[in-house]
PDB file of C-alpha atoms in Angstrom:
ATOM      1  CA  MET B 368      23.607  13.617 108.252  1.00 40.00           C
ATOM      2  CA  ALA B 369      27.931  12.901 108.111  1.00 45.00           C
ATOM      3  CA  GLU B 370      29.430  11.695 104.961  1.00 66.00           C
ATOM      4  CA  LEU B 371      26.638   8.660 103.508  1.00 78.00           C
ATOM      5  CA  GLY B 372      23.855  11.272 103.753  1.00 82.00           C
ATOM      6  CA  LEU B 373      21.326   9.123 105.577  1.00 82.00           C
ATOM      7  CA  ASN B 374      19.752  10.259 108.617  1.00 87.00           C
ATOM      8  CA  GLU B 375      21.150   8.636 112.349  1.00 86.00           C
ATOM      9  CA  HIS B 376      18.851   5.630 112.458  1.00 88.00           C
ATOM     10  CA  HIS B 377      20.057   4.570 109.011  1.00 87.00           C
ATOM     11  CA  GLN B 378      23.670   5.090 109.517  1.00 86.00           C
ATOM     12  CA  ASN B 379      23.725   3.513 112.802  1.00 88.00           C
ATOM     13  CA  GLU B 380      22.516   0.644 110.488  1.00 90.00           C
ATOM     14  CA  VAL B 381      25.055   0.902 108.029  1.00 88.00           C
ATOM     15  CA  ILE B 382      28.227   1.257 110.853  1.00 89.00           C
ATOM     16  CA  ASN B 383      26.166  -1.983 112.560  1.00 91.00           C
ATOM     17  CA  TYR B 384      26.540  -4.189 108.867  1.00 90.00           C
ATOM     18  CA  MET B 385      30.073  -2.952 108.433  1.00 89.00           C
ATOM     19  CA  ARG B 386      30.860  -4.371 111.621  1.00 91.00           C
ATOM     20  CA  PHE B 387      29.810  -7.555 110.690  1.00 91.00           C
ATOM     21  CA  ALA B 388      31.133  -7.520 107.581  1.00 89.00           C
ATOM     22  CA  ARG B 389      34.762  -6.743 109.086  1.00 90.00           C
ATOM     23  CA  SER B 390      34.369  -9.363 111.812  1.00 90.00           C
ATOM     24  CA  LYS B 391      34.123 -12.372 108.633  1.00 88.00           C
ATOM     25  CA  ARG B 392      36.590 -10.170 106.835  1.00 87.00           C
ATOM     26  CA  GLY B 393      38.893 -10.631 109.508  1.00 89.00           C
ATOM     27  CA  LEU B 394      38.272 -14.100 110.490  1.00 89.00           C
ATOM     28  CA  ARG B 395      38.191 -15.222 106.285  1.00 86.00           C
ATOM     29  CA  LEU B 396      42.232 -13.236 106.249  1.00 87.00           C
ATOM     30  CA  LYS B 397      42.684 -15.566 109.738  1.00 90.00           C
ATOM     31  CA  THR B 398      41.797 -18.552 107.934  1.00 88.00           C
ATOM     32  CA  VAL B 399      44.113 -17.607 104.309  1.00 87.00           C
ATOM     33  CA  ASP B 400      47.300 -16.718 107.012  1.00 88.00           C
ATOM     34  CA  SER B 401      46.212 -20.068 109.093  1.00 89.00           C
ATOM     35  CA  CYS B 402      46.687 -21.375 105.124  1.00 85.00           C
ATOM     36  CA  PHE B 403      50.226 -20.391 104.660  1.00 87.00           C
ATOM     37  CA  GLN B 404      51.422 -21.059 108.225  1.00 87.00           C
ATOM     38  CA  ASP B 405      50.198 -24.706 107.634  1.00 84.00           C
ATOM     39  CA  LEU B 406      52.437 -24.779 104.661  1.00 82.00           C
ATOM     40  CA  LYS B 407      55.354 -23.574 106.139  1.00 82.00           C
ATOM     41  CA  GLU B 408      54.889 -25.932 109.301  1.00 82.00           C
ATOM     42  CA  SER B 409      53.960 -29.098 107.162  1.00 82.00           C
ATOM     43  CA  ARG B 410      55.809 -29.007 103.630  1.00 77.00           C
ATOM     44  CA  LEU B 411      59.177 -26.758 104.050  1.00 79.00           C
ATOM     45  CA  VAL B 412      60.680 -29.189 106.317  1.00 74.00           C
ATOM     46  CA  GLU B 413      63.915 -28.986 103.603  1.00 72.00           C
ATOM     47  CA  GLU B 414      66.251 -26.877 102.994  1.00 74.00           C
ATOM     48  CA  THR B 415      66.196 -27.508  99.375  1.00 77.00           C
ATOM     49  CA  PHE B 416      63.094 -28.009  96.624  1.00 78.00           C
ATOM     50  CA  THR B 417      62.870 -28.931  93.139  1.00 80.00           C
ATOM     51  CA  VAL B 418      61.057 -27.738  90.487  1.00 85.00           C
ATOM     52  CA  ASP B 419      58.595 -29.574  90.728  1.00 83.00           C
ATOM     53  CA  GLU B 420      58.067 -30.110  94.421  1.00 79.00           C
ATOM     54  CA  VAL B 421      57.353 -26.192  94.509  1.00 83.00           C
ATOM     55  CA  SER B 422      55.009 -26.749  92.065  1.00 86.00           C
ATOM     56  CA  GLU B 423      52.854 -29.091  93.579  1.00 85.00           C
ATOM     57  CA  VAL B 424      53.620 -27.403  97.256  1.00 83.00           C
ATOM     58  CA  LEU B 425      52.454 -23.800  95.164  1.00 85.00           C
ATOM     59  CA  SER B 426      49.253 -25.794  93.494  1.00 89.00           C
ATOM     60  CA  GLY B 427      47.964 -27.019  96.466  1.00 85.00           C
ATOM     61  CA  LEU B 428      48.200 -23.925  98.295  1.00 85.00           C
ATOM     62  CA  GLN B 429      46.655 -22.029  95.190  1.00 88.00           C
ATOM     63  CA  ALA B 430      43.539 -25.224  95.925  1.00 89.00           C
ATOM     64  CA  VAL B 431      43.008 -23.919  99.374  1.00 88.00           C
ATOM     65  CA  VAL B 432      43.612 -20.288  98.999  1.00 88.00           C
ATOM     66  CA  TYR B 433      40.939 -20.824  96.145  1.00 89.00           C
ATOM     67  CA  SER B 434      38.243 -22.398  97.655  1.00 90.00           C
ATOM     68  CA  GLU B 435      38.391 -20.075 100.994  1.00 87.00           C
ATOM     69  CA  VAL B 436      38.124 -16.750  98.820  1.00 88.00           C
ATOM     70  CA  GLU B 437      35.377 -18.645  96.726  1.00 91.00           C
ATOM     71  CA  SER B 438      33.403 -19.183  99.717  1.00 89.00           C
ATOM     72  CA  GLU B 439      33.811 -16.267 101.771  1.00 89.00           C
ATOM     73  CA  LEU B 440      32.588 -14.299  98.468  1.00 89.00           C
ATOM     74  CA  ILE B 441      29.281 -16.630  97.705  1.00 92.00           C
ATOM     75  CA  ASN B 442      29.005 -16.075 101.513  1.00 90.00           C
ATOM     76  CA  THR B 443      29.193 -12.422 101.229  1.00 89.00           C
ATOM     77  CA  ALA B 444      26.760 -12.284  98.309  1.00 90.00           C
ATOM     78  CA  HIS B 445      23.801 -14.766 100.076  1.00 93.00           C
ATOM     79  CA  THR B 446      24.694 -12.061 103.426  1.00 91.00           C
ATOM     80  CA  ASN B 447      23.571  -9.150 101.193  1.00 90.00           C
ATOM     81  CA  VAL B 448      20.597 -10.756  99.192  1.00 93.00           C
ATOM     82  CA  LEU B 449      19.406 -11.718 103.135  1.00 93.00           C
ATOM     83  CA  LEU B 450      19.722  -7.927 103.853  1.00 91.00           C
ATOM     84  CA  LEU B 451      18.118  -6.678 101.063  1.00 90.00           C
ATOM     85  CA  ARG B 452      15.091  -9.122 101.682  1.00 92.00           C
ATOM     86  CA  GLN B 453      14.639  -7.443 105.327  1.00 91.00           C
ATOM     87  CA  LEU B 454      14.647  -4.057 103.589  1.00 90.00           C
ATOM     88  CA  PHE B 455      12.031  -5.227 100.787  1.00 91.00           C
ATOM     89  CA  SER B 456       9.857  -7.055 103.617  1.00 91.00           C
ATOM     90  CA  GLN B 457       9.458  -3.965 105.385  1.00 89.00           C
ATOM     91  CA  ALA B 458       8.641  -1.796 102.341  1.00 89.00           C
ATOM     92  CA  GLU B 459       6.558  -4.348 100.994  1.00 89.00           C
ATOM     93  CA  LYS B 460       4.152  -4.151 104.449  1.00 88.00           C
ATOM     94  CA  TRP B 461       4.030  -0.575 104.057  1.00 86.00           C
ATOM     95  CA  TYR B 462       3.150  -0.774 100.356  1.00 85.00           C
ATOM     96  CA  LEU B 463       5.823   0.547  98.934  1.00 87.00           C
ATOM     97  CA  LYS B 464       8.321  -0.417  96.214  1.00 87.00           C
ATOM     98  CA  LEU B 465      12.072  -0.082  96.472  1.00 87.00           C
ATOM     99  CA  GLN B 466      14.351   0.325  93.244  1.00 88.00           C
ATOM    100  CA  THR B 467      17.882  -0.262  93.165  1.00 86.00           C
ATOM    101  CA  ASP B 468      20.910   1.198  90.468  1.00 88.00           C
ATOM    102  CA  ILE B 469      23.299  -1.931  89.854  1.00 88.00           C
ATOM    103  CA  SER B 470      25.550   0.674  88.071  1.00 87.00           C
ATOM    104  CA  GLU B 471      25.946   2.658  91.518  1.00 86.00           C
ATOM    105  CA  LEU B 472      27.815  -0.461  93.253  1.00 85.00           C
ATOM    106  CA  GLU B 473      30.509   0.074  90.776  1.00 86.00           C
ATOM    107  CA  ASN B 474      31.104   3.648  91.250  1.00 88.00           C
ATOM    108  CA  ARG B 475      35.023   4.272  92.331  1.00 89.00           C
ATOM    109  CA  GLU B 476      33.553   7.748  94.044  1.00 88.00           C
ATOM    110  CA  LEU B 477      31.093   6.452  95.916  1.00 86.00           C
ATOM    111  CA  LEU B 478      33.318   3.239  97.129  1.00 85.00           C
ATOM    112  CA  GLU B 479      36.051   5.348  98.492  1.00 88.00           C
ATOM    113  CA  GLN B 480      33.584   8.241 100.360  1.00 87.00           C
ATOM    114  CA  VAL B 481      32.390   4.282 102.091  1.00 87.00           C
ATOM    115  CA  ALA B 482      35.756   3.459 102.233  1.00 87.00           C
ATOM    116  CA  GLU B 483      36.614   6.840 104.046  1.00 88.00           C
ATOM    117  CA  PHE B 484      33.599   6.587 106.257  1.00 87.00           C
ATOM    118  CA  GLU B 485      34.401   3.151 107.692  1.00 86.00           C
ATOM    119  CA  LYS B 486      37.967   4.371 108.823  1.00 87.00           C
ATOM    120  CA  ALA B 487      37.037   7.284 109.972  1.00 86.00           C
ATOM    121  CA  GLU B 488      33.975   5.622 111.946  1.00 85.00           C
ATOM    122  CA  PHE B 489      36.178   2.513 113.023  1.00 85.00           C
ATOM    123  CA  THR B 490      39.282   4.401 114.061  1.00 82.00           C
ATOM    124  CA  SER B 491      37.454   6.834 116.470  1.00 65.00           C
ATOM    125  CA  SER B 492      35.268   3.701 117.444  1.00 54.00           C
ATOM    126  CA  ASN B 493      38.326   1.914 118.732  1.00 55.00           C
ATOM    127  CA  LYS B 494      38.891   4.248 120.963  1.00 46.00           C
ATOM    128  CA  LYS B 495      35.471   4.227 122.686  1.00 48.00           C
ATOM    129  CA  PRO B 496      33.592   1.494 124.276  1.00 43.00           C
ATOM    130  CA  ILE B 497      31.166  -0.200 121.977  1.00 44.00           C
ATOM    131  CA  ILE B 498      27.666   0.518 123.683  1.00 41.00           C
ATOM    132  CA  ASP B 499      24.334  -0.383 123.275  1.00 45.00           C
ATOM    133  CA  THR B 500      25.183  -3.919 122.228  1.00 41.00           C
ATOM    134  CA  MET B 501      22.012  -5.040 122.800  1.00 43.00           C
ATOM    135  CA  LYS B 502      19.411  -3.084 121.132  1.00 48.00           C
ATOM    136  CA  PRO B 503      15.829  -3.607 121.365  1.00 45.00           C
ATOM    137  CA  LYS B 504      14.681  -5.070 117.852  1.00 48.00           C
ATOM    138  CA  LEU B 505      11.510  -3.612 115.839  1.00 46.00           C
ATOM    139  CA  ALA B 506       8.561  -4.740 116.440  1.00 44.00           C
ATOM    140  CA  PRO B 507       7.046  -7.105 113.185  1.00 46.00           C
ATOM    141  CA  LEU B 508       4.731  -4.569 110.758  1.00 45.00           C
ATOM    142  CA  ASN B 509       2.491  -7.491 110.858  1.00 48.00           C
ATOM    143  CA  GLU B 510       1.721  -7.525 114.385  1.00 45.00           C
ATOM    144  CA  GLY B 511      -0.910  -4.632 115.347  1.00 49.00           C
ATOM    145  CA  GLY B 512       0.071  -0.799 116.065  1.00 50.00           C
ATOM    146  CA  THR B 513       1.724   0.218 112.701  1.00 60.00           C
ATOM    147  CA  THR B 514      -0.321  -1.817 110.252  1.00 64.00           C
ATOM    148  CA  GLU B 515      -3.972  -1.160 111.837  1.00 65.00           C
ATOM    149  CA  LEU B 516      -3.330   2.718 111.600  1.00 68.00           C
ATOM    150  CA  LEU B 517      -2.181   2.162 107.739  1.00 72.00           C
ATOM    151  CA  ASN B 518      -5.478  -0.327 107.036  1.00 72.00           C
ATOM    152  CA  LYS B 519      -7.602   2.444 109.111  1.00 75.00           C
ATOM    153  CA  GLU B 520      -6.151   5.221 106.751  1.00 75.00           C
ATOM    154  CA  ILE B 521      -6.987   3.207 103.329  1.00 83.00           C
ATOM    155  CA  SER B 522     -10.364   1.903 104.547  1.00 80.00           C
ATOM    156  CA  ARG B 523     -10.905   6.220 104.889  1.00 82.00           C
ATOM    157  CA  LEU B 524      -9.169   6.411 101.435  1.00 87.00           C
ATOM    158  CA  GLN B 525     -11.557   3.728 100.089  1.00 85.00           C
ATOM    159  CA  GLU B 526     -14.576   5.963 101.498  1.00 86.00           C
ATOM    160  CA  GLU B 527     -13.715   9.011 100.188  1.00 85.00           C
ATOM    161  CA  ASN B 528     -13.109   7.253  96.513  1.00 87.00           C
ATOM    162  CA  GLU B 529     -16.858   5.994  97.189  1.00 88.00           C
ATOM    163  CA  LYS B 530     -18.002   9.448  97.854  1.00 88.00           C
ATOM    164  CA  LEU B 531     -16.420  10.975  95.022  1.00 90.00           C
ATOM    165  CA  LYS B 532     -17.834   8.532  92.752  1.00 87.00           C
ATOM    166  CA  SER B 533     -21.196   8.919  93.693  1.00 87.00           C
ATOM    167  CA  ARG B 534     -20.673  13.159  93.474  1.00 86.00           C
ATOM    168  CA  LEU B 535     -19.519  12.322  90.210  1.00 88.00           C
ATOM    169  CA  LYS B 536     -22.462  10.515  88.857  1.00 86.00           C
ATOM    170  CA  THR B 537     -24.630  12.786  90.412  1.00 88.00           C
ATOM    171  CA  ILE B 538     -23.148  15.598  88.638  1.00 90.00           C
ATOM    172  CA  GLU B 539     -23.802  13.441  84.994  1.00 86.00           C
ATOM    173  CA  MET B 540     -27.164  13.282  85.772  1.00 87.00           C
ATOM    174  CA  GLN B 541     -27.497  17.151  86.602  1.00 88.00           C
ATOM    175  CA  ALA B 542     -25.565  18.011  83.600  1.00 87.00           C
ATOM    176  CA  THR B 543     -27.304  15.299  81.220  1.00 87.00           C
ATOM    177  CA  HIS B 544     -31.039  16.569  82.372  1.00 85.00           C
ATOM    178  CA  ALA B 545     -29.426  20.048  82.076  1.00 87.00           C
ATOM    179  CA  LEU B 546     -29.043  19.283  78.340  1.00 88.00           C
ATOM    180  CA  ASP B 547     -32.626  17.661  77.472  1.00 87.00           C
ATOM    181  CA  GLU B 548     -33.855  20.422  78.805  1.00 85.00           C
ATOM    182  CA  LYS B 549     -31.595  22.944  76.418  1.00 86.00           C
ATOM    183  CA  SER B 550     -33.016  20.523  73.533  1.00 86.00           C
ATOM    184  CA  LYS B 551     -36.565  20.986  74.590  1.00 87.00           C
ATOM    185  CA  LEU B 552     -36.147  24.890  75.183  1.00 88.00           C
ATOM    186  CA  GLU B 553     -34.999  24.955  72.027  1.00 86.00           C
ATOM    187  CA  ARG B 554     -37.329  23.192  69.984  1.00 87.00           C
ATOM    188  CA  ALA B 555     -40.287  24.644  71.709  1.00 87.00           C
ATOM    189  CA  LEU B 556     -38.488  28.157  70.839  1.00 86.00           C
ATOM    190  CA  GLN B 557     -38.309  27.015  67.260  1.00 85.00           C
ATOM    191  CA  ASP B 558     -42.173  25.432  67.287  1.00 83.00           C
ATOM    192  CA  LEU B 559     -43.425  28.880  68.540  1.00 83.00           C
ATOM    193  CA  GLN B 560     -41.770  30.996  65.749  1.00 78.00           C
ATOM    194  CA  LEU B 561     -43.045  28.625  63.349  1.00 80.00           C
ATOM    195  CA  ASN B 562     -46.636  28.885  64.931  1.00 75.00           C
ATOM    196  CA  GLN B 563     -46.765  32.370  65.489  1.00 73.00           C
ATOM    197  CA  GLY B 564     -45.023  33.024  61.855  1.00 69.00           C
ATOM    198  CA  ASN B 565     -46.856  30.810  60.444  1.00 65.00           C
ATOM    199  CA  GLN B 566     -50.271  31.552  61.505  1.00 67.00           C
ATOM    200  CA  LYS B 567     -49.847  35.751  60.777  1.00 71.00           C
ATOM    201  CA  ASP B 568     -48.223  35.270  57.932  1.00 66.00           C
ATOM    202  CA  PHE B 569     -50.867  32.614  56.926  1.00 63.00           C
ATOM    203  CA  ILE B 570     -53.836  35.128  57.656  1.00 71.00           C
ATOM    204  CA  LYS B 571     -52.869  37.696  55.788  1.00 71.00           C
ATOM    205  CA  ALA B 572     -51.718  35.591  52.412  1.00 62.00           C
ATOM    206  CA  GLN B 573     -55.135  34.562  52.772  1.00 70.00           C
ATOM    207  CA  ASP B 574     -56.652  38.579  52.898  1.00 78.00           C
ATOM    208  CA  LEU B 575     -54.308  39.492  50.155  1.00 72.00           C
ATOM    209  CA  ASN B 576     -54.854  36.241  47.801  1.00 66.00           C
ATOM    210  CA  GLN B 577     -58.450  36.886  48.008  1.00 78.00           C
ATOM    211  CA  ASP B 578     -58.194  40.477  47.168  1.00 79.00           C
ATOM    212  CA  LEU B 579     -56.458  39.526  44.118  1.00 72.00           C
ATOM    213  CA  GLU B 580     -58.918  36.943  43.392  1.00 79.00           C
ATOM    214  CA  ASN B 581     -61.229  39.468  43.662  1.00 83.00           C
ATOM    215  CA  THR B 582     -59.827  41.919  41.050  1.00 81.00           C
ATOM    216  CA  VAL B 583     -58.618  39.100  38.267  1.00 75.00           C
ATOM    217  CA  ALA B 584     -62.514  37.514  38.508  1.00 79.00           C
ATOM    218  CA  ALA B 585     -63.733  41.153  38.202  1.00 79.00           C
ATOM    219  CA  LEU B 586     -61.553  42.008  35.495  1.00 76.00           C
ATOM    220  CA  LYS B 587     -62.555  38.771  33.886  1.00 73.00           C
ATOM    221  CA  SER B 588     -66.019  39.153  34.509  1.00 74.00           C
ATOM    222  CA  GLU B 589     -65.977  42.969  32.721  1.00 72.00           C
ATOM    223  CA  PHE B 590     -63.263  41.848  30.186  1.00 64.00           C
ATOM    224  CA  GLN B 591     -65.965  39.290  29.205  1.00 69.00           C
ATOM    225  CA  LYS B 592     -68.641  41.705  29.088  1.00 69.00           C
ATOM    226  CA  THR B 593     -66.883  44.383  26.506  1.00 61.00           C
ATOM    227  CA  LEU B 594     -65.532  41.497  24.512  1.00 60.00           C
ATOM    228  CA  ASN B 595     -67.913  42.213  22.148  1.00 62.00           C
ATOM    229  CA  ASP B 596     -67.570  46.022  21.925  1.00 65.00           C
ATOM    230  CA  LYS B 597     -65.252  48.335  19.664  1.00 59.00           C
ATOM    231  CA  THR B 598     -61.552  47.565  19.340  1.00 64.00           C
ATOM    232  CA  GLU B 599     -60.784  50.269  21.097  1.00 68.00           C
ATOM    233  CA  ASN B 600     -62.398  49.103  24.533  1.00 61.00           C
ATOM    234  CA  GLN B 601     -61.450  45.821  23.971  1.00 62.00           C
ATOM    235  CA  LYS B 602     -57.208  47.030  23.772  1.00 72.00           C
ATOM    236  CA  SER B 603     -57.964  49.279  26.144  1.00 71.00           C
ATOM    237  CA  LEU B 604     -59.727  46.325  28.743  1.00 63.00           C
ATOM    238  CA  GLU B 605     -56.286  44.516  27.490  1.00 74.00           C
ATOM    239  CA  GLU B 606     -53.997  46.885  29.151  1.00 81.00           C
ATOM    240  CA  ASN B 607     -55.876  47.020  32.140  1.00 77.00           C
ATOM    241  CA  LEU B 608     -55.692  43.125  32.141  1.00 78.00           C
ATOM    242  CA  ALA B 609     -51.716  43.452  32.164  1.00 82.00           C
ATOM    243  CA  THR B 610     -51.520  46.389  34.754  1.00 84.00           C
ATOM    244  CA  ALA B 611     -53.475  43.836  36.543  1.00 78.00           C
ATOM    245  CA  LYS B 612     -51.118  41.388  36.366  1.00 81.00           C
ATOM    246  CA  HIS B 613     -48.664  43.990  37.522  1.00 83.00           C
ATOM    247  CA  ASP B 614     -49.882  44.550  40.531  1.00 82.00           C
ATOM    248  CA  LEU B 615     -50.191  41.192  41.407  1.00 82.00           C
ATOM    249  CA  LEU B 616     -46.428  40.625  40.899  1.00 85.00           C
ATOM    250  CA  ARG B 617     -45.686  43.712  43.124  1.00 84.00           C
ATOM    251  CA  VAL B 618     -48.556  42.769  46.027  1.00 84.00           C
ATOM    252  CA  GLN B 619     -46.991  39.160  46.262  1.00 84.00           C
ATOM    253  CA  GLU B 620     -43.552  41.257  46.635  1.00 85.00           C
ATOM    254  CA  GLN B 621     -44.970  43.554  49.439  1.00 85.00           C
ATOM    255  CA  LEU B 622     -46.018  40.052  51.052  1.00 85.00           C
ATOM    256  CA  SER B 623     -42.701  38.442  51.009  1.00 83.00           C
ATOM    257  CA  MET B 624     -41.369  42.270  52.340  1.00 85.00           C
ATOM    258  CA  ALA B 625     -43.975  42.348  54.860  1.00 80.00           C
ATOM    259  CA  GLU B 626     -43.288  38.390  56.365  1.00 80.00           C
ATOM    260  CA  LYS B 627     -39.858  38.782  56.434  1.00 82.00           C
ATOM    261  CA  GLU B 628     -40.981  41.828  58.642  1.00 79.00           C
ATOM    262  CA  LEU B 629     -42.887  40.337  60.412  1.00 77.00           C
ATOM    263  CA  GLU B 630     -40.187  37.979  61.535  1.00 74.00           C
ATOM    264  CA  LYS B 631     -37.909  41.034  62.459  1.00 76.00           C
ATOM    265  CA  LYS B 632     -40.485  42.102  64.512  1.00 75.00           C
ATOM    266  CA  PHE B 633     -41.228  39.386  66.588  1.00 69.00           C
ATOM    267  CA  GLN B 634     -37.446  38.828  67.286  1.00 71.00           C
ATOM    268  CA  GLN B 635     -37.778  41.937  69.003  1.00 72.00           C
ATOM    269  CA  THR B 636     -40.592  40.687  71.342  1.00 79.00           C
ATOM    270  CA  ALA B 637     -40.834  40.021  74.854  1.00 80.00           C
ATOM    271  CA  ALA B 638     -41.493  36.749  74.518  1.00 77.00           C
ATOM    272  CA  TYR B 639     -38.929  35.913  71.687  1.00 77.00           C
ATOM    273  CA  ARG B 640     -35.986  37.867  74.283  1.00 79.00           C
ATOM    274  CA  ASN B 641     -37.336  35.692  77.436  1.00 84.00           C
ATOM    275  CA  MET B 642     -36.974  33.059  75.877  1.00 84.00           C
ATOM    276  CA  LYS B 643     -33.635  33.845  74.650  1.00 83.00           C
ATOM    277  CA  GLU B 644     -32.379  34.701  78.249  1.00 86.00           C
ATOM    278  CA  ILE B 645     -34.058  31.114  79.213  1.00 90.00           C
ATOM    279  CA  LEU B 646     -31.414  29.615  76.903  1.00 89.00           C
ATOM    280  CA  THR B 647     -28.578  31.998  77.536  1.00 89.00           C
ATOM    281  CA  ARG B 648     -28.749  30.722  81.307  1.00 89.00           C
ATOM    282  CA  LYS B 649     -29.174  26.934  80.319  1.00 89.00           C
ATOM    283  CA  ASN B 650     -25.878  27.490  78.308  1.00 91.00           C
ATOM    284  CA  ASP B 651     -24.568  28.745  81.238  1.00 90.00           C
ATOM    285  CA  GLN B 652     -25.526  26.318  83.731  1.00 90.00           C
ATOM    286  CA  ILE B 653     -24.087  23.266  81.453  1.00 92.00           C
ATOM    287  CA  LYS B 654     -20.308  25.105  81.017  1.00 89.00           C
ATOM    288  CA  ASP B 655     -20.572  25.467  85.069  1.00 88.00           C
ATOM    289  CA  LEU B 656     -21.592  21.674  85.224  1.00 90.00           C
ATOM    290  CA  ARG B 657     -18.894  20.561  82.471  1.00 87.00           C
ATOM    291  CA  ARG B 658     -15.824  22.347  84.685  1.00 87.00           C
ATOM    292  CA  ARG B 659     -17.464  20.486  87.855  1.00 84.00           C
ATOM    293  CA  LEU B 660     -17.349  17.691  85.925  1.00 85.00           C
ATOM    294  CA  ALA B 661     -13.937  17.974  85.000  1.00 84.00           C
ATOM    295  CA  LYS B 662     -12.991  18.990  88.116  1.00 80.00           C
ATOM    296  CA  TYR B 663     -13.842  15.627  89.675  1.00 78.00           C
ATOM    297  CA  GLU B 664     -13.426  13.122  86.647  1.00 69.00           C
ATOM    298  CA  PRO B 665     -10.266  10.518  87.892  1.00 61.00           C
ATOM    299  CA  GLU B 666      -6.680  11.241  85.787  1.00 58.00           C
ATOM    300  CA  ASP B 667      -5.206   8.147  82.878  1.00 53.00           C
TER     301      ASP B 667
END
C-alpha cells in the first residue's frame, strides 16, 4: 500500500513515529535558534569587535551548538534502539527471528522515497484535523489469548511429531522383519535345492558306481582266470580291460551330464517356481516398505 509498501496498520505506525521525530527535531532546532538569539542579545552589544573577540564569540557558539546537536543525535540513536527493542520483543513472543540490512539505511533512493512520503503525508495532514489521538494499546502478548492459542498449536505439533516417530519405528521394525524372513526363505531354498539334488545324484551315482565296480571286478576275475591261457587270449583280455576303462570314463561323463540335466529339471518343478514367486513377492514388499520409510524419514 502507498509509497512505503506496507499495510495500513504498519503505515500508520510509521506515520506516528515520523510525527514524534518531527516534534523532537523541531524542539532541537528551536534550541539552536535560541543559542544564536542569546548570543546576539548578550554579546553583540557593541558596534565594533576585534578579531580575538569575534573568534571567542564564535568558539563559544560552536561549543553550545555542538553540544545540542550531539545530544540530539545520541537521543535519536537511543530512541531508535528502543523502537527496535519493541519490535524484536513482539517477534520473539511469536518465536520469530527478525533480520535487518544496515546497508539499506544509506540507500539514497529509499531515503528520498521516505522524504517524499513524509512531505506528502504531513503536508496533507496539516489541512486535516488529527483524529484518534488516543489509540488503544495492544494487549501484551504474554497475557492469555494469542499466547494460549500459540501454545496449543505447539503442543499439537509436538504430539503429531511423536505419532510420526512412533509410526516410523513401526515401519522400521516391519522392514527388518521382512529382511529376516527373506533371508530365511533364501536359505531354505538353497537347502532344498542341495538336499534334493544331492539325494538323487547320490543314489544314481551309487548305482552307476556299483555297476562299474561289478564290471571291473568281473573283468579282473576273468583276466585272472585266463591269465595262464594262450598269449592271444591274454591280448584280447587286455583290450577288453582298456575298453572297460573307456566305458568307465564315458559313464562318468554321462553321470556329470545327468547331474546338470537333473538340476535343470528341478528348476522347472512347481516347488522351485513357488519358492521363486515367494521370494519375488517378498522383494516387492521390502521395496514398498523402503519407499514408505523414506517418506516419513526426517530431512537434514
